[in-house]
PDB file of C-alpha atoms in Angstrom:
ATOM      1  CA  UNK A1328      -0.261   0.076   0.127  1.00 50.00           C
ATOM      2  CA  UNK A1329       1.055   3.432  -0.260  1.00 47.00           C
ATOM      3  CA  UNK A1330       1.547   5.627   2.448  1.00 50.00           C
ATOM      4  CA  UNK A1331      -0.853   8.950   2.710  1.00 47.00           C
ATOM      5  CA  UNK A1332      -0.313  12.287   3.809  1.00 46.00           C
ATOM      6  CA  UNK A1333      -2.022  14.229   5.854  1.00 54.00           C
ATOM      7  CA  UNK A1334      -1.456  17.605   8.119  1.00 63.00           C
ATOM      8  CA  UNK A1335      -2.504  15.518  11.409  1.00 86.00           C
ATOM      9  CA  UNK A1336       0.756  13.126  10.573  1.00 96.00           C
ATOM     10  CA  UNK A1337       4.158  13.261  12.213  1.00 98.00           C
ATOM     11  CA  UNK A1338       7.137  11.465  11.531  1.00 98.00           C
ATOM     12  CA  UNK A1339      10.316  10.864  14.197  1.00 98.00           C
ATOM     13  CA  UNK A1340      13.675  10.298  13.049  1.00 98.00           C
ATOM     14  CA  UNK A1341      16.052   7.872  15.464  1.00 98.00           C
ATOM     15  CA  UNK A1342      19.410   8.318  14.445  1.00 97.00           C
ATOM     16  CA  UNK A1343      23.086   7.910  15.849  1.00 94.00           C
ATOM     17  CA  UNK A1344      25.160  10.874  15.881  1.00 94.00           C
ATOM     18  CA  UNK A1345      28.247   9.599  15.499  1.00 90.00           C
ATOM     19  CA  UNK A1346      26.958   7.646  11.931  1.00 89.00           C
ATOM     20  CA  UNK A1347      25.398  10.776  10.482  1.00 92.00           C
ATOM     21  CA  UNK A1348      25.692  14.570   9.298  1.00 93.00           C
ATOM     22  CA  UNK A1349      23.194  15.456  11.660  1.00 94.00           C
ATOM     23  CA  UNK A1350      22.602  19.015  10.806  1.00 96.00           C
ATOM     24  CA  UNK A1351      22.239  17.966   6.941  1.00 96.00           C
ATOM     25  CA  UNK A1352      20.249  14.959   7.883  1.00 96.00           C
ATOM     26  CA  UNK A1353      17.510  16.608  10.240  1.00 97.00           C
ATOM     27  CA  UNK A1354      17.268  19.476   8.063  1.00 97.00           C
ATOM     28  CA  UNK A1355      16.029  17.066   5.244  1.00 97.00           C
ATOM     29  CA  UNK A1356      13.743  15.459   7.204  1.00 98.00           C
ATOM     30  CA  UNK A1357      12.068  18.443   7.869  1.00 98.00           C
ATOM     31  CA  UNK A1358      12.107  19.600   4.547  1.00 97.00           C
ATOM     32  CA  UNK A1359      10.482  16.330   3.316  1.00 97.00           C
ATOM     33  CA  UNK A1360       7.769  16.579   5.903  1.00 97.00           C
ATOM     34  CA  UNK A1361       6.743  19.885   4.957  1.00 97.00           C
ATOM     35  CA  UNK A1362       6.478  19.002   1.320  1.00 96.00           C
ATOM     36  CA  UNK A1363       4.195  16.063   2.298  1.00 96.00           C
ATOM     37  CA  UNK A1364       1.900  18.577   4.727  1.00 96.00           C
ATOM     38  CA  UNK A1365       3.174  16.685   7.557  1.00 97.00           C
ATOM     39  CA  UNK A1366       3.685  18.541  11.200  1.00 97.00           C
ATOM     40  CA  UNK A1367       7.419  19.273  12.603  1.00 97.00           C
ATOM     41  CA  UNK A1368       8.726  16.136  12.965  1.00 98.00           C
ATOM     42  CA  UNK A1369      10.323  14.691  16.260  1.00 98.00           C
ATOM     43  CA  UNK A1370      13.993  13.978  16.705  1.00 98.00           C
ATOM     44  CA  UNK A1371      15.742  11.101  19.168  1.00 98.00           C
ATOM     45  CA  UNK A1372      19.177  10.575  19.490  1.00 97.00           C
ATOM     46  CA  UNK A1373      20.243   7.313  20.333  1.00 96.00           C
ATOM     47  CA  UNK A1374      23.154   6.945  23.547  1.00 93.00           C
ATOM     48  CA  UNK A1375      25.376   4.689  25.073  1.00 86.00           C
ATOM     49  CA  UNK A1376      22.699   2.939  27.173  1.00 88.00           C
ATOM     50  CA  UNK A1377      19.763   3.237  24.793  1.00 92.00           C
ATOM     51  CA  UNK A1378      20.698   1.782  21.150  1.00 92.00           C
ATOM     52  CA  UNK A1379      17.384   2.890  19.729  1.00 96.00           C
ATOM     53  CA  UNK A1380      14.906   0.640  21.483  1.00 97.00           C
ATOM     54  CA  UNK A1381      13.905   3.501  24.412  1.00 97.00           C
ATOM     55  CA  UNK A1382      13.759   5.935  21.993  1.00 98.00           C
ATOM     56  CA  UNK A1383      11.700   4.614  19.555  1.00 98.00           C
ATOM     57  CA  UNK A1384       9.315   3.421  22.411  1.00 98.00           C
ATOM     58  CA  UNK A1385       8.939   7.181  23.622  1.00 98.00           C
ATOM     59  CA  UNK A1386       8.425   8.199  19.714  1.00 98.00           C
ATOM     60  CA  UNK A1387       5.875   5.369  19.341  1.00 98.00           C
ATOM     61  CA  UNK A1388       4.145   6.695  22.547  1.00 98.00           C
ATOM     62  CA  UNK A1389       3.425  10.065  21.094  1.00 97.00           C
ATOM     63  CA  UNK A1390       1.465   7.950  18.034  1.00 97.00           C
ATOM     64  CA  UNK A1391       3.929   9.112  15.376  1.00 98.00           C
ATOM     65  CA  UNK A1392       2.786   7.626  12.115  1.00 98.00           C
ATOM     66  CA  UNK A1393       5.972   6.308  10.604  1.00 98.00           C
ATOM     67  CA  UNK A1394       9.999   5.874  11.978  1.00 98.00           C
ATOM     68  CA  UNK A1395      13.087   6.790  10.115  1.00 98.00           C
ATOM     69  CA  UNK A1396      16.461   5.364  11.646  1.00 98.00           C
ATOM     70  CA  UNK A1397      19.565   6.171  10.591  1.00 97.00           C
ATOM     71  CA  UNK A1398      22.933   4.562  12.394  1.00 94.00           C
ATOM     72  CA  UNK A1399      24.467   1.292  12.140  1.00 90.00           C
ATOM     73  CA  UNK A1400      23.434  -2.530  11.918  1.00 91.00           C
ATOM     74  CA  UNK A1401      23.050  -2.168  15.219  1.00 92.00           C
ATOM     75  CA  UNK A1402      21.029   0.923  15.879  1.00 95.00           C
ATOM     76  CA  UNK A1403      18.723  -0.750  13.153  1.00 96.00           C
ATOM     77  CA  UNK A1404      18.099  -3.795  14.800  1.00 96.00           C
ATOM     78  CA  UNK A1405      17.278  -2.080  18.371  1.00 97.00           C
ATOM     79  CA  UNK A1406      14.962   0.081  16.455  1.00 98.00           C
ATOM     80  CA  UNK A1407      13.519  -2.969  14.867  1.00 98.00           C
ATOM     81  CA  UNK A1408      12.923  -4.275  18.025  1.00 98.00           C
ATOM     82  CA  UNK A1409      10.891  -1.903  19.588  1.00 98.00           C
ATOM     83  CA  UNK A1410       9.253  -1.333  16.194  1.00 98.00           C
ATOM     84  CA  UNK A1411       7.893  -4.611  15.568  1.00 98.00           C
ATOM     85  CA  UNK A1412       4.287  -5.434  15.868  1.00 98.00           C
ATOM     86  CA  UNK A1413       3.603  -2.059  16.117  1.00 98.00           C
ATOM     87  CA  UNK A1414       1.978  -1.390  12.621  1.00 98.00           C
ATOM     88  CA  UNK A1415       3.765   1.451  12.339  1.00 98.00           C
ATOM     89  CA  UNK A1416       6.048   1.805   9.007  1.00 98.00           C
ATOM     90  CA  UNK A1417      10.244   2.226   9.657  1.00 98.00           C
ATOM     91  CA  UNK A1418      12.610   3.769   6.921  1.00 98.00           C
ATOM     92  CA  UNK A1419      15.960   2.805   6.774  1.00 97.00           C
ATOM     93  CA  UNK A1420      18.180   5.803   5.665  1.00 96.00           C
ATOM     94  CA  UNK A1421      21.570   3.917   5.003  1.00 90.00           C
ATOM     95  CA  UNK A1422      24.446   5.190   7.178  1.00 87.00           C
ATOM     96  CA  UNK A1423      27.850   3.741   8.074  1.00 70.00           C
ATOM     97  CA  UNK A1424      29.584   1.127   6.734  1.00 68.00           C
ATOM     98  CA  UNK A1425      27.492  -2.060   7.351  1.00 72.00           C
ATOM     99  CA  UNK A1426      24.002  -1.382   6.151  1.00 87.00           C
ATOM    100  CA  UNK A1427      23.245  -5.250   6.313  1.00 89.00           C
ATOM    101  CA  UNK A1428      19.470  -5.141   6.129  1.00 94.00           C
ATOM    102  CA  UNK A1429      19.289  -2.579   3.697  1.00 94.00           C
ATOM    103  CA  UNK A1430      21.992  -4.125   1.270  1.00 91.00           C
ATOM    104  CA  UNK A1431      19.657  -7.503   1.546  1.00 92.00           C
ATOM    105  CA  UNK A1432      16.475  -5.588   0.765  1.00 95.00           C
ATOM    106  CA  UNK A1433      18.676  -3.886  -2.180  1.00 93.00           C
ATOM    107  CA  UNK A1434      17.340  -0.536  -0.818  1.00 95.00           C
ATOM    108  CA  UNK A1435      19.287   2.727  -2.250  1.00 92.00           C
ATOM    109  CA  UNK A1436      22.494   2.920  -0.135  1.00 89.00           C
ATOM    110  CA  UNK A1437      24.210   5.656  -2.186  1.00 86.00           C
ATOM    111  CA  UNK A1438      21.048   8.271  -1.923  1.00 88.00           C
ATOM    112  CA  UNK A1439      19.712   8.715   1.897  1.00 91.00           C
ATOM    113  CA  UNK A1440      17.457  11.361   0.558  1.00 94.00           C
ATOM    114  CA  UNK A1441      15.063   8.826  -1.684  1.00 95.00           C
ATOM    115  CA  UNK A1442      14.767   6.626   1.537  1.00 96.00           C
ATOM    116  CA  UNK A1443      13.813   9.850   3.454  1.00 97.00           C
ATOM    117  CA  UNK A1444      11.326  10.785   0.984  1.00 97.00           C
ATOM    118  CA  UNK A1445      10.167   7.166   1.175  1.00 97.00           C
ATOM    119  CA  UNK A1446       8.837   7.816   4.402  1.00 98.00           C
ATOM    120  CA  UNK A1447       6.418  10.198   3.543  1.00 98.00           C
ATOM    121  CA  UNK A1448       5.735   9.222   0.158  1.00 96.00           C
ATOM    122  CA  UNK A1449       6.582   5.647  -0.304  1.00 97.00           C
ATOM    123  CA  UNK A1450       5.031   2.181  -0.326  1.00 98.00           C
ATOM    124  CA  UNK A1451       4.712  -0.205   2.445  1.00 98.00           C
ATOM    125  CA  UNK A1452       5.773  -3.661   2.517  1.00 97.00           C
ATOM    126  CA  UNK A1453       6.103  -6.170   5.668  1.00 98.00           C
ATOM    127  CA  UNK A1454       9.476  -8.411   6.579  1.00 98.00           C
ATOM    128  CA  UNK A1455       9.630 -11.257   9.081  1.00 98.00           C
ATOM    129  CA  UNK A1456      11.550 -10.344  12.289  1.00 98.00           C
ATOM    130  CA  UNK A1457      13.658 -12.761  14.439  1.00 98.00           C
ATOM    131  CA  UNK A1458      13.536 -13.343  17.934  1.00 98.00           C
ATOM    132  CA  UNK A1459      16.192 -15.039  20.093  1.00 98.00           C
ATOM    133  CA  UNK A1460      15.766 -16.161  23.444  1.00 98.00           C
ATOM    134  CA  UNK A1461      19.315 -16.519  25.456  1.00 98.00           C
ATOM    135  CA  UNK A1462      19.359 -18.765  28.532  1.00 98.00           C
ATOM    136  CA  UNK A1463      22.438 -17.604  30.232  1.00 97.00           C
ATOM    137  CA  UNK A1464      24.919 -20.064  32.371  1.00 94.00           C
ATOM    138  CA  UNK A1465      22.720 -19.056  35.687  1.00 95.00           C
ATOM    139  CA  UNK A1466      19.678 -19.514  34.389  1.00 96.00           C
ATOM    140  CA  UNK A1467      18.853 -15.906  33.495  1.00 97.00           C
ATOM    141  CA  UNK A1468      16.775 -15.483  30.667  1.00 98.00           C
ATOM    142  CA  UNK A1469      16.151 -12.799  28.027  1.00 97.00           C
ATOM    143  CA  UNK A1470      14.895 -12.034  24.930  1.00 98.00           C
ATOM    144  CA  UNK A1471      15.990  -9.804  21.697  1.00 98.00           C
ATOM    145  CA  UNK A1472      14.860  -9.634  18.239  1.00 98.00           C
ATOM    146  CA  UNK A1473      17.357  -9.614  14.878  1.00 97.00           C
ATOM    147  CA  UNK A1474      16.455  -8.557  11.596  1.00 97.00           C
ATOM    148  CA  UNK A1475      19.773 -10.517   9.542  1.00 94.00           C
ATOM    149  CA  UNK A1476      21.083 -13.085  11.483  1.00 92.00           C
ATOM    150  CA  UNK A1477      22.244 -14.019  14.548  1.00 93.00           C
ATOM    151  CA  UNK A1478      24.834 -16.895  15.773  1.00 93.00           C
ATOM    152  CA  UNK A1479      26.279 -18.977  18.428  1.00 94.00           C
ATOM    153  CA  UNK A1480      30.202 -19.426  18.544  1.00 90.00           C
ATOM    154  CA  UNK A1481      32.966 -18.663  16.663  1.00 80.00           C
ATOM    155  CA  UNK A1482      31.216 -15.863  14.546  1.00 73.00           C
ATOM    156  CA  UNK A1483      30.333 -14.491  17.837  1.00 78.00           C
ATOM    157  CA  UNK A1484      33.593 -14.734  19.418  1.00 69.00           C
ATOM    158  CA  UNK A1485      35.142 -12.823  16.196  1.00 66.00           C
ATOM    159  CA  UNK A1486      32.826 -10.091  16.782  1.00 64.00           C
ATOM    160  CA  UNK A1487      33.679  -9.930  20.507  1.00 57.00           C
ATOM    161  CA  UNK A1488      37.266 -10.017  19.841  1.00 52.00           C
ATOM    162  CA  UNK A1489      37.142  -7.236  16.996  1.00 55.00           C
ATOM    163  CA  UNK A1490      38.775  -3.851  17.859  1.00 47.00           C
ATOM    164  CA  UNK A1491      35.867  -1.377  18.477  1.00 55.00           C
ATOM    165  CA  UNK A1492      37.953   1.553  17.521  1.00 51.00           C
ATOM    166  CA  UNK A1493      38.985  -0.389  14.091  1.00 41.00           C
ATOM    167  CA  UNK A1494      35.498  -1.451  13.332  1.00 50.00           C
ATOM    168  CA  UNK A1495      34.666   2.551  13.809  1.00 52.00           C
ATOM    169  CA  UNK A1496      37.361   3.253  11.277  1.00 47.00           C
ATOM    170  CA  UNK A1497      37.215   0.549   8.472  1.00 42.00           C
ATOM    171  CA  UNK A1498      33.668  -0.791   9.511  1.00 50.00           C
ATOM    172  CA  UNK A1499      32.935  -4.735   8.598  1.00 46.00           C
ATOM    173  CA  UNK A1500      36.457  -5.184   7.332  1.00 41.00           C
ATOM    174  CA  UNK A1501      37.746  -5.025  11.234  1.00 39.00           C
ATOM    175  CA  UNK A1502      36.260  -8.487  11.462  1.00 43.00           C
ATOM    176  CA  UNK A1503      39.149  -9.903   9.755  1.00 43.00           C
ATOM    177  CA  UNK A1504      41.171  -8.465  13.017  1.00 45.00           C
ATOM    178  CA  UNK A1505      38.431 -10.312  14.982  1.00 42.00           C
ATOM    179  CA  UNK A1506      38.983 -13.852  12.689  1.00 45.00           C
ATOM    180  CA  UNK A1507      42.890 -13.569  13.177  1.00 42.00           C
ATOM    181  CA  UNK A1508      42.407 -13.068  17.089  1.00 47.00           C
ATOM    182  CA  UNK A1509      39.470 -15.920  17.293  1.00 45.00           C
ATOM    183  CA  UNK A1510      41.035 -18.406  14.840  1.00 48.00           C
ATOM    184  CA  UNK A1511      44.120 -19.979  16.448  1.00 47.00           C
ATOM    185  CA  UNK A1512      42.288 -20.776  19.844  1.00 57.00           C
ATOM    186  CA  UNK A1513      38.839 -21.675  18.200  1.00 62.00           C
ATOM    187  CA  UNK A1514      37.525 -25.236  18.943  1.00 82.00           C
ATOM    188  CA  UNK A1515      34.512 -27.103  18.053  1.00 88.00           C
ATOM    189  CA  UNK A1516      31.973 -27.664  20.595  1.00 92.00           C
ATOM    190  CA  UNK A1517      29.227 -30.300  21.278  1.00 96.00           C
ATOM    191  CA  UNK A1518      25.738 -28.784  20.738  1.00 96.00           C
ATOM    192  CA  UNK A1519      22.224 -30.365  20.517  1.00 97.00           C
ATOM    193  CA  UNK A1520      19.595 -28.436  18.127  1.00 97.00           C
ATOM    194  CA  UNK A1521      16.499 -29.219  16.923  1.00 97.00           C
ATOM    195  CA  UNK A1522      13.963 -27.063  14.402  1.00 97.00           C
ATOM    196  CA  UNK A1523       9.970 -27.430  14.991  1.00 96.00           C
ATOM    197  CA  UNK A1524       9.109 -31.066  13.562  1.00 94.00           C
ATOM    198  CA  UNK A1525      12.546 -32.304  13.017  1.00 95.00           C
ATOM    199  CA  UNK A1526      14.418 -34.546  14.502  1.00 96.00           C
ATOM    200  CA  UNK A1527      17.356 -33.971  17.610  1.00 97.00           C
ATOM    201  CA  UNK A1528      21.015 -33.405  15.878  1.00 95.00           C
ATOM    202  CA  UNK A1529      23.973 -33.452  18.297  1.00 95.00           C
ATOM    203  CA  UNK A1530      27.385 -32.737  16.809  1.00 94.00           C
ATOM    204  CA  UNK A1531      30.444 -31.111  17.225  1.00 94.00           C
ATOM    205  CA  UNK A1532      30.550 -27.566  15.930  1.00 92.00           C
ATOM    206  CA  UNK A1533      32.281 -24.284  15.370  1.00 89.00           C
ATOM    207  CA  UNK A1534      29.109 -21.831  14.990  1.00 90.00           C
ATOM    208  CA  UNK A1535      25.456 -22.372  14.329  1.00 94.00           C
ATOM    209  CA  UNK A1536      23.772 -19.273  12.617  1.00 92.00           C
ATOM    210  CA  UNK A1537      20.337 -18.287  12.564  1.00 95.00           C
ATOM    211  CA  UNK A1538      19.184 -15.989   9.581  1.00 94.00           C
ATOM    212  CA  UNK A1539      16.511 -13.857   8.381  1.00 96.00           C
ATOM    213  CA  UNK A1540      18.910 -12.961   5.638  1.00 93.00           C
ATOM    214  CA  UNK A1541      21.462 -14.460   3.399  1.00 88.00           C
ATOM    215  CA  UNK A1542      24.012 -11.819   2.451  1.00 84.00           C
ATOM    216  CA  UNK A1543      26.959 -10.982   4.471  1.00 76.00           C
ATOM    217  CA  UNK A1544      29.435  -7.998   3.616  1.00 67.00           C
ATOM    218  CA  UNK A1545      31.412  -7.631   0.570  1.00 61.00           C
ATOM    219  CA  UNK A1546      28.224  -9.399  -1.815  1.00 66.00           C
ATOM    220  CA  UNK A1547      28.818 -12.716   0.286  1.00 73.00           C
ATOM    221  CA  UNK A1548      25.866 -15.023  -0.239  1.00 80.00           C
ATOM    222  CA  UNK A1549      25.719 -17.221   2.588  1.00 82.00           C
ATOM    223  CA  UNK A1550      22.034 -18.388   2.186  1.00 86.00           C
ATOM    224  CA  UNK A1551      20.945 -17.548  -1.607  1.00 82.00           C
ATOM    225  CA  UNK A1552      17.533 -18.490  -0.970  1.00 86.00           C
ATOM    226  CA  UNK A1553      16.478 -16.713   2.483  1.00 90.00           C
ATOM    227  CA  UNK A1554      13.839 -14.404   1.984  1.00 95.00           C
ATOM    228  CA  UNK A1555      12.897 -11.748   4.722  1.00 97.00           C
ATOM    229  CA  UNK A1556       8.899 -12.475   3.707  1.00 97.00           C
ATOM    230  CA  UNK A1557       8.639 -16.092   3.650  1.00 96.00           C
ATOM    231  CA  UNK A1558       8.022 -16.602   7.434  1.00 97.00           C
ATOM    232  CA  UNK A1559      10.899 -19.035   7.849  1.00 97.00           C
ATOM    233  CA  UNK A1560      14.303 -19.144   9.590  1.00 97.00           C
ATOM    234  CA  UNK A1561      17.247 -20.437   7.723  1.00 95.00           C
ATOM    235  CA  UNK A1562      19.713 -22.350   9.573  1.00 95.00           C
ATOM    236  CA  UNK A1563      23.456 -22.821   8.902  1.00 91.00           C
ATOM    237  CA  UNK A1564      25.583 -24.995  11.200  1.00 92.00           C
ATOM    238  CA  UNK A1565      29.319 -24.895  10.403  1.00 88.00           C
ATOM    239  CA  UNK A1566      31.158 -27.854  11.513  1.00 85.00           C
ATOM    240  CA  UNK A1567      34.753 -28.071   9.477  1.00 72.00           C
ATOM    241  CA  UNK A1568      37.155 -30.511  10.354  1.00 76.00           C
ATOM    242  CA  UNK A1569      40.514 -28.959   9.983  1.00 66.00           C
ATOM    243  CA  UNK A1570      41.956 -26.826   7.640  1.00 60.00           C
ATOM    244  CA  UNK A1571      40.304 -28.794   4.566  1.00 61.00           C
ATOM    245  CA  UNK A1572      37.196 -28.037   6.030  1.00 58.00           C
ATOM    246  CA  UNK A1573      37.617 -24.495   6.391  1.00 59.00           C
ATOM    247  CA  UNK A1574      38.571 -24.564   2.642  1.00 66.00           C
ATOM    248  CA  UNK A1575      35.327 -25.964   2.219  1.00 62.00           C
ATOM    249  CA  UNK A1576      33.456 -23.608   4.250  1.00 61.00           C
ATOM    250  CA  UNK A1577      35.056 -20.725   2.212  1.00 58.00           C
ATOM    251  CA  UNK A1578      34.485 -22.492  -1.403  1.00 60.00           C
ATOM    252  CA  UNK A1579      30.606 -22.858  -0.072  1.00 61.00           C
ATOM    253  CA  UNK A1580      30.342 -19.243   0.626  1.00 60.00           C
ATOM    254  CA  UNK A1581      32.245 -17.307  -1.474  1.00 57.00           C
ATOM    255  CA  UNK A1582      32.637 -19.576  -4.766  1.00 46.00           C
ATOM    256  CA  UNK A1583      29.378 -21.742  -4.749  1.00 55.00           C
ATOM    257  CA  UNK A1584      26.844 -19.764  -3.499  1.00 55.00           C
ATOM    258  CA  UNK A1585      28.145 -16.082  -4.199  1.00 52.00           C
ATOM    259  CA  UNK A1586      29.249 -17.047  -8.008  1.00 44.00           C
ATOM    260  CA  UNK A1587      28.058 -20.622  -9.374  1.00 42.00           C
ATOM    261  CA  UNK A1588      24.501 -19.899  -7.686  1.00 57.00           C
ATOM    262  CA  UNK A1589      23.668 -17.003  -9.756  1.00 63.00           C
ATOM    263  CA  UNK A1590      24.151 -19.185 -13.046  1.00 55.00           C
ATOM    264  CA  UNK A1591      22.448 -21.680 -14.434  1.00 63.00           C
ATOM    265  CA  UNK A1592      25.830 -23.515 -15.789  1.00 59.00           C
ATOM    266  CA  UNK A1593      27.042 -23.167 -12.203  1.00 49.00           C
ATOM    267  CA  UNK A1594      23.895 -24.523 -10.775  1.00 55.00           C
ATOM    268  CA  UNK A1595      24.061 -27.628 -12.878  1.00 52.00           C
ATOM    269  CA  UNK A1596      28.093 -28.215 -11.656  1.00 48.00           C
ATOM    270  CA  UNK A1597      26.758 -27.932  -7.879  1.00 46.00           C
ATOM    271  CA  UNK A1598      23.968 -30.474  -8.812  1.00 56.00           C
ATOM    272  CA  UNK A1599      26.649 -32.781  -9.861  1.00 52.00           C
ATOM    273  CA  UNK A1600      29.186 -31.969  -6.613  1.00 54.00           C
ATOM    274  CA  UNK A1601      29.543 -34.430  -3.875  1.00 53.00           C
ATOM    275  CA  UNK A1602      27.987 -33.124  -0.813  1.00 65.00           C
ATOM    276  CA  UNK A1603      30.198 -32.247   1.856  1.00 63.00           C
ATOM    277  CA  UNK A1604      29.415 -31.821   5.707  1.00 70.00           C
ATOM    278  CA  UNK A1605      31.394 -28.778   6.774  1.00 78.00           C
ATOM    279  CA  UNK A1606      28.167 -26.622   6.088  1.00 86.00           C
ATOM    280  CA  UNK A1607      24.510 -27.822   6.978  1.00 90.00           C
ATOM    281  CA  UNK A1608      21.928 -25.735   5.776  1.00 91.00           C
ATOM    282  CA  UNK A1609      18.260 -26.239   7.072  1.00 94.00           C
ATOM    283  CA  UNK A1610      14.967 -24.206   7.396  1.00 96.00           C
ATOM    284  CA  UNK A1611      11.993 -24.071   9.551  1.00 96.00           C
ATOM    285  CA  UNK A1612       9.834 -21.705  11.854  1.00 95.00           C
ATOM    286  CA  UNK A1613      12.694 -21.950  14.888  1.00 97.00           C
ATOM    287  CA  UNK A1614      15.377 -23.551  16.091  1.00 97.00           C
ATOM    288  CA  UNK A1615      16.166 -24.648  19.861  1.00 98.00           C
ATOM    289  CA  UNK A1616      20.041 -24.930  20.175  1.00 98.00           C
ATOM    290  CA  UNK A1617      21.603 -26.318  23.367  1.00 97.00           C
ATOM    291  CA  UNK A1618      25.712 -26.310  24.001  1.00 96.00           C
ATOM    292  CA  UNK A1619      27.704 -28.109  26.713  1.00 89.00           C
ATOM    293  CA  UNK A1620      28.598 -24.763  28.083  1.00 94.00           C
ATOM    294  CA  UNK A1621      27.814 -21.228  27.706  1.00 96.00           C
ATOM    295  CA  UNK A1622      29.143 -19.805  24.456  1.00 94.00           C
ATOM    296  CA  UNK A1623      29.276 -16.044  23.155  1.00 92.00           C
ATOM    297  CA  UNK A1624      26.473 -15.035  21.099  1.00 95.00           C
ATOM    298  CA  UNK A1625      25.700 -12.343  18.448  1.00 92.00           C
ATOM    299  CA  UNK A1626      22.869 -10.756  16.922  1.00 94.00           C
ATOM    300  CA  UNK A1627      23.232  -8.629  13.694  1.00 92.00           C
ATOM    301  CA  UNK A1628      26.869  -8.140  14.432  1.00 85.00           C
ATOM    302  CA  UNK A1629      26.757  -6.926  18.039  1.00 88.00           C
ATOM    303  CA  UNK A1630      27.805  -9.105  20.839  1.00 90.00           C
ATOM    304  CA  UNK A1631      25.508 -10.534  23.592  1.00 95.00           C
ATOM    305  CA  UNK A1632      27.341 -12.073  25.755  1.00 95.00           C
ATOM    306  CA  UNK A1633      27.544 -15.836  26.431  1.00 96.00           C
ATOM    307  CA  UNK A1634      24.548 -18.385  26.543  1.00 97.00           C
ATOM    308  CA  UNK A1635      24.432 -21.826  27.363  1.00 97.00           C
ATOM    309  CA  UNK A1636      20.623 -22.193  25.231  1.00 98.00           C
ATOM    310  CA  UNK A1637      19.095 -20.221  22.533  1.00 98.00           C
ATOM    311  CA  UNK A1638      15.565 -20.590  21.410  1.00 98.00           C
ATOM    312  CA  UNK A1639      14.964 -18.675  17.922  1.00 98.00           C
ATOM    313  CA  UNK A1640      11.772 -17.882  16.589  1.00 98.00           C
ATOM    314  CA  UNK A1641      10.173 -15.810  13.232  1.00 97.00           C
ATOM    315  CA  UNK A1642       7.702 -13.506  13.585  1.00 98.00           C
ATOM    316  CA  UNK A1643       6.206 -13.575   9.977  1.00 98.00           C
ATOM    317  CA  UNK A1644       5.413 -10.126   8.674  1.00 98.00           C
ATOM    318  CA  UNK A1645       5.608  -7.920  12.231  1.00 98.00           C
ATOM    319  CA  UNK A1646       7.863  -4.920  10.878  1.00 98.00           C
ATOM    320  CA  UNK A1647       6.349  -2.897   8.211  1.00 98.00           C
ATOM    321  CA  UNK A1648       8.830  -0.814   6.091  1.00 98.00           C
ATOM    322  CA  UNK A1649       8.711   2.278   4.301  1.00 98.00           C
ATOM    323  CA  UNK A1650      10.614   1.856   0.963  1.00 97.00           C
ATOM    324  CA  UNK A1651      10.358   3.698  -2.520  1.00 97.00           C
ATOM    325  CA  UNK A1652       7.657   3.322  -4.618  1.00 96.00           C
ATOM    326  CA  UNK A1653       7.667   0.342  -6.832  1.00 95.00           C
ATOM    327  CA  UNK A1654      10.650  -1.035  -4.829  1.00 95.00           C
ATOM    328  CA  UNK A1655       9.810  -4.917  -4.434  1.00 92.00           C
ATOM    329  CA  UNK A1656      10.878  -6.435  -1.367  1.00 89.00           C
TER     330      UNK A1656
END
């Protein structure tokens, strides 16, 4: 559907002041609101102790008609968590170096103006939101949303070991530093996992990923078939054995999925290739993962401490997004 304008309507902008040109962005939002005949927008800055979920709830309490978010992947995740199920559209203004959800949705990355304008005059589409309940070693539970992907194990350890200042300077490339710090000491760990209606699996793994989207930075396709509108969760289990196993993982993600899968001839080659167990894919409405002890967990590229169990589910179509007119998700 297409959003309508009206003098009684009001927008709210949630932004991370370290990621945007604050003066320019606020002026653009004010200008576009005026053009659409809307009221003066509301503005909220994220804080160290409020990544965006708190101020988003404040905005929703003031009955805004659309929320715009400008910040990194962590800000988008936090705002989406507060927006899920609200019935209020969210417009994602690409900011910083990550923009993983915007990239997966193929939203315009080089023109923030288009996404600001979409908040007032664009179409509205619904996407799925993932929810992860984390059970800590002491039994404490907490629940958080994700819109791209989360994971337990090595992927989370890499994020936890990434230098914060380096990440701020060079973005996702800094995860190479985290990988260099994590891989030498990486050891497989025992997990039991089960998708609804499927049998219980037990194996030694390096990581268990649960995804709403399939694309990683640099255009790498971890899960080519993943969709944010299918009401399903995509699960990837990494269980490489030795150096050869890691080479098979890299070939699957960087070559098979990201190159061969895009062409008919390449897909024919993949159909003839012998399967390997270094990477296992599953799909379902959720997953329960229990580990032999507490391990690091990440959601949308932010560390969330350690958990011994993770229960993940998908809330189908619970987040409304404002997109440019005619843009298909």
